[in-house]
CSV table of C-alpha atoms in Angstrom, one decimal:
chain,number,residue,atom,x,y,z
A,1,VAL,CA,0.0,0.0,0.0
A,2,GLY,CA,1.4,3.3,-1.0
A,3,ALA,CA,4.5,1.7,-2.7
A,4,ARG,CA,6.5,4.1,-4.9
A,5,LEU,CA,9.2,1.8,-6.1
A,6,MET,CA,9.0,-0.6,-9.0
A,7,PRO,CA,10.6,-4.0,-8.3
A,8,VAL,CA,13.9,-5.1,-9.8
A,9,PRO,CA,13.3,-7.1,-13.0
A,10,LEU,CA,14.8,-10.6,-13.3
A,11,LEU,CA,15.6,-11.2,-17.0
A,12,ASN,CA,15.7,-14.9,-18.1
A,13,VAL,CA,18.5,-14.9,-20.7
A,14,ILE,CA,19.8,-18.5,-20.8
A,15,ASN,CA,17.4,-21.5,-20.7
A,16,GLY,CA,18.1,-25.1,-19.8
A,17,GLY,CA,16.2,-28.0,-18.2
A,18,ALA,CA,12.8,-28.6,-19.6
A,19,HIS,CA,12.9,-25.4,-21.6
A,20,ALA,CA,15.9,-26.3,-23.8
A,21,ASP,CA,17.7,-29.2,-25.4
A,22,ASN,CA,21.2,-28.6,-24.2
A,23,GLY,CA,23.6,-29.7,-21.4
A,24,LEU,CA,22.0,-27.6,-18.6
A,25,ASP,CA,19.9,-29.3,-15.8
A,26,PHE,CA,19.0,-25.9,-14.3
A,27,GLN,CA,16.1,-24.3,-16.1
A,28,GLU,CA,16.7,-20.5,-16.1
A,29,PHE,CA,19.8,-18.2,-15.8
A,30,MET,CA,18.8,-14.6,-15.1
A,31,LEU,CA,20.2,-11.1,-15.0
A,32,VAL,CA,19.4,-9.0,-11.9
A,33,PRO,CA,20.2,-5.3,-12.7
A,34,ALA,CA,19.8,-4.2,-9.1
A,35,GLY,CA,22.4,-1.4,-9.4
A,36,ALA,CA,20.1,0.6,-11.7
A,37,ASP,CA,18.6,3.8,-10.3
A,38,SER,CA,15.2,3.2,-12.0
A,39,PHE,CA,13.1,0.3,-13.4
A,40,SER,CA,13.5,1.7,-16.9
A,41,ASN,CA,17.3,1.8,-16.6
A,42,ALA,CA,17.3,-1.7,-15.2
A,43,LEU,CA,15.3,-2.9,-18.2
A,44,ARG,CA,17.6,-1.1,-20.6
A,45,MET,CA,20.7,-2.6,-18.9
A,46,GLY,CA,19.2,-6.1,-19.2
A,47,VAL,CA,18.4,-5.6,-22.9
A,48,GLU,CA,21.9,-4.4,-23.6
A,49,ILE,CA,23.5,-7.4,-21.9
A,50,PHE,CA,21.0,-9.7,-23.7
A,51,HIS,CA,22.2,-8.4,-27.1
A,52,THR,CA,25.9,-8.5,-26.0
A,53,LEU,CA,25.3,-12.1,-24.9
A,54,LYS,CA,23.9,-12.9,-28.4
A,55,ASP,CA,27.1,-11.5,-29.9
A,56,THR,CA,29.3,-13.5,-27.5
A,57,LEU,CA,27.4,-16.7,-28.4
A,58,LYS,CA,27.8,-16.0,-32.1
A,59,GLU,CA,31.5,-15.5,-31.7
A,60,ARG,CA,31.8,-18.9,-30.0
A,61,LYS,CA,29.7,-20.4,-32.8
A,62,LEU,CA,27.0,-21.3,-30.3
A,63,SER,CA,23.3,-21.3,-31.1
A,64,THR,CA,21.3,-18.0,-30.6
A,65,GLY,CA,18.0,-19.8,-30.9
A,66,VAL,CA,15.7,-19.2,-27.9
A,67,GLY,CA,14.2,-21.7,-25.5
A,68,ASP,CA,10.5,-22.0,-24.5
A,69,GLU,CA,10.7,-18.9,-22.2
A,70,GLY,CA,12.7,-16.5,-24.4
A,71,GLY,CA,16.2,-17.0,-23.3
A,72,PHE,CA,19.0,-18.3,-25.4
A,73,ALA,CA,19.4,-22.1,-25.4
A,74,PRO,CA,23.1,-22.6,-26.5
A,75,GLN,CA,24.8,-26.0,-26.4
A,76,VAL,CA,26.8,-25.4,-23.3
A,77,ARG,CA,28.0,-28.3,-21.1
A,78,SER,CA,27.6,-27.0,-17.6
A,79,THR,CA,26.1,-24.5,-15.2
A,80,VAL,CA,29.6,-22.9,-14.7
A,81,GLU,CA,29.9,-22.4,-18.5
A,82,ALA,CA,26.5,-20.7,-18.6
A,83,LEU,CA,27.4,-18.4,-15.7
A,84,ASP,CA,30.8,-17.6,-17.2
A,85,LEU,CA,29.0,-16.5,-20.4
A,86,LEU,CA,26.7,-14.2,-18.4
A,87,MET,CA,29.7,-12.7,-16.5
A,88,GLN,CA,31.5,-12.0,-19.8
A,89,ALA,CA,28.4,-10.4,-21.4
A,90,ILE,CA,27.8,-8.1,-18.3
A,91,GLU,CA,31.4,-6.9,-18.5
A,92,ARG,CA,31.4,-6.5,-22.3
A,93,ALA,CA,28.2,-4.4,-22.1
A,94,GLY,CA,30.1,-2.0,-19.8
A,95,TYR,CA,28.7,-3.1,-16.4
A,96,ARG,CA,30.2,-4.5,-13.2
A,97,PRO,CA,29.1,-8.0,-12.1
A,98,GLY,CA,28.0,-7.9,-8.5
A,99,GLU,CA,27.7,-4.2,-8.4
A,100,ASP,CA,25.6,-3.1,-11.4
A,101,VAL,CA,24.2,-6.5,-12.2
A,102,ALA,CA,23.8,-9.7,-10.2
A,103,LEU,CA,22.7,-13.1,-11.3
A,104,ALA,CA,19.8,-15.5,-10.4
A,105,LEU,CA,18.9,-19.1,-11.0
A,106,ASP,CA,15.6,-21.0,-11.4
A,107,SER,CA,16.8,-24.5,-10.9
A,108,ALA,CA,13.3,-26.0,-11.2
A,109,ALA,CA,14.6,-28.9,-9.1
A,110,SER,CA,11.2,-30.7,-9.0
A,111,GLU,CA,11.9,-31.6,-12.6
A,112,PHE,CA,14.9,-33.7,-11.6
A,113,ALA,CA,14.0,-34.7,-8.1
A,114,GLU,CA,13.3,-38.4,-7.4
A,115,ALA,CA,11.0,-40.0,-4.8
A,116,SER,CA,14.0,-41.3,-2.9
A,117,GLY,CA,15.0,-37.7,-1.9
A,118,ARG,CA,17.8,-37.8,-4.5
A,119,TYR,CA,18.3,-35.6,-7.5
A,120,HIS,CA,19.2,-37.0,-10.9
A,121,LEU,CA,21.1,-34.4,-12.9
A,122,ARG,CA,20.7,-36.3,-16.2
A,123,ARG,CA,22.6,-33.9,-18.4
A,124,ALA,CA,25.5,-33.8,-16.0
A,125,GLY,CA,25.2,-37.5,-15.5
A,126,GLU,CA,25.2,-37.2,-11.7
A,127,GLN,CA,23.1,-38.2,-8.7
A,128,LYS,CA,23.0,-35.9,-5.8
A,129,THR,CA,21.5,-35.8,-2.3
A,130,SER,CA,19.8,-32.6,-1.0
A,131,GLU,CA,23.0,-31.8,1.0
A,132,GLU,CA,25.2,-32.3,-2.0
A,133,LEU,CA,23.0,-30.1,-4.2
A,134,ILE,CA,23.0,-27.4,-1.5
A,135,ALA,CA,26.9,-27.6,-1.4
A,136,ILE,CA,26.8,-27.0,-5.2
A,137,TYR,CA,24.8,-23.8,-4.6
A,138,GLU,CA,27.2,-22.7,-1.9
A,139,GLN,CA,30.1,-23.1,-4.3
A,140,LEU,CA,28.3,-21.1,-7.0
A,141,ILE,CA,27.3,-18.3,-4.6
A,142,ALA,CA,31.0,-18.1,-3.5
A,143,ARG,CA,32.2,-17.8,-7.1
A,144,TYR,CA,29.4,-15.7,-8.8
A,145,PRO,CA,27.2,-12.8,-7.7
A,146,ILE,CA,24.1,-15.0,-7.4
A,147,VAL,CA,21.4,-13.2,-5.3
A,148,SER,CA,18.4,-15.5,-5.9
A,149,ILE,CA,17.7,-19.2,-6.4
A,150,GLU,CA,14.2,-20.3,-7.3
A,151,ASP,CA,13.1,-23.9,-6.7
A,152,GLY,CA,16.5,-24.9,-5.6
A,153,LEU,CA,15.2,-28.2,-4.3
A,154,GLY,CA,12.1,-30.4,-5.1
A,155,GLU,CA,8.7,-29.4,-3.9
A,156,ASP,CA,8.4,-32.4,-1.6
A,157,ASP,CA,11.9,-32.1,0.0
A,158,ARG,CA,10.9,-30.1,3.0
A,159,PRO,CA,13.8,-31.2,5.2
A,160,GLY,CA,16.2,-30.2,2.4
A,161,TRP,CA,14.5,-26.7,2.1
A,162,GLY,CA,15.0,-26.2,5.8
A,163,MET,CA,18.6,-27.2,5.6
A,164,MET,CA,19.2,-24.9,2.5
A,165,THR,CA,17.5,-22.0,4.2
A,166,LYS,CA,19.7,-22.4,7.3
A,167,ARG,CA,22.9,-22.7,5.2
A,168,ILE,CA,22.5,-20.0,2.5
A,169,GLY,CA,19.3,-18.1,3.3
A,170,GLY,CA,21.3,-15.3,4.9
A,171,ARG,CA,23.2,-14.7,1.7
A,172,CYS,CA,20.7,-15.4,-1.0
A,173,GLN,CA,17.0,-15.1,-1.8
A,174,LEU,CA,15.5,-18.6,-1.8
A,175,VAL,CA,12.3,-18.5,-3.7
A,176,GLY,CA,9.6,-21.2,-3.3
A,177,ASP,CA,7.4,-21.6,-6.4
A,178,ASP,CA,6.6,-25.3,-6.8
A,179,LEU,CA,7.1,-25.5,-3.0
A,180,PHE,CA,4.3,-23.1,-2.2
A,181,VAL,CA,2.1,-23.0,-5.3
A,182,THR,CA,0.7,-19.6,-4.1
A,183,ASN,CA,-1.4,-21.5,-1.5
A,184,PRO,CA,-1.8,-19.3,1.6
A,185,ALA,CA,-2.0,-22.3,3.9
A,186,ILE,CA,1.2,-23.9,2.5
A,187,ILE,CA,3.0,-20.5,2.7
A,188,GLN,CA,2.0,-20.1,6.4
A,189,GLN,CA,3.3,-23.6,7.0
A,190,GLY,CA,6.5,-22.7,5.2
A,191,ILE,CA,7.0,-19.6,7.4
A,192,ARG,CA,6.5,-21.6,10.5
A,193,GLN,CA,9.0,-24.3,9.4
A,194,GLY,CA,11.6,-21.9,8.1
A,195,LEU,CA,11.3,-23.1,4.5
A,196,ALA,CA,12.7,-20.6,1.9
A,197,ASN,CA,12.8,-16.9,2.5
A,198,ALA,CA,10.8,-15.7,-0.5
A,199,VAL,CA,7.7,-16.8,-2.4
A,200,LEU,CA,6.6,-16.5,-6.0
A,201,ILE,CA,3.0,-15.2,-6.3
């Protein structure tokens, strides 16, 4: 009520997972132009980096076709390779990673969660426990200016969500989408149990 600030846009610029046919298990890699002084400037920054990313992909002879949600879907082999491409595009567009522009992930982990509480990263050819997947996020946050992770674990992995929130919730926005499905009762339960620290409505 009475809000006078537009939110910071998150721009989905590289697609993987169910939205692309490449080597990425995580579904979305996003730009977060949080250093902008207005929404319009944030959007402009995002668009500039998007086009710089396209040039970078072309130079590397990688596809500039887009995935189901509008981001590029290049044949990259790993999460690290995708994040490195974003860091390079931010710098080439004249911005400072971590100061002008941060990064965000939507892992969509429910897509590769298994009933046993394990995660099958098919494209990486690896099986991970909740704790091992959280450790991967910790390593990525330490190396890259990642400020938000959406659906980092499966929707049914409540113990894992509690552990992830304790371990990295103080450094990163942990967004529940599949976890909460915009259901007020489930959101209240999540607040009581310390699951995630943000919700997608």
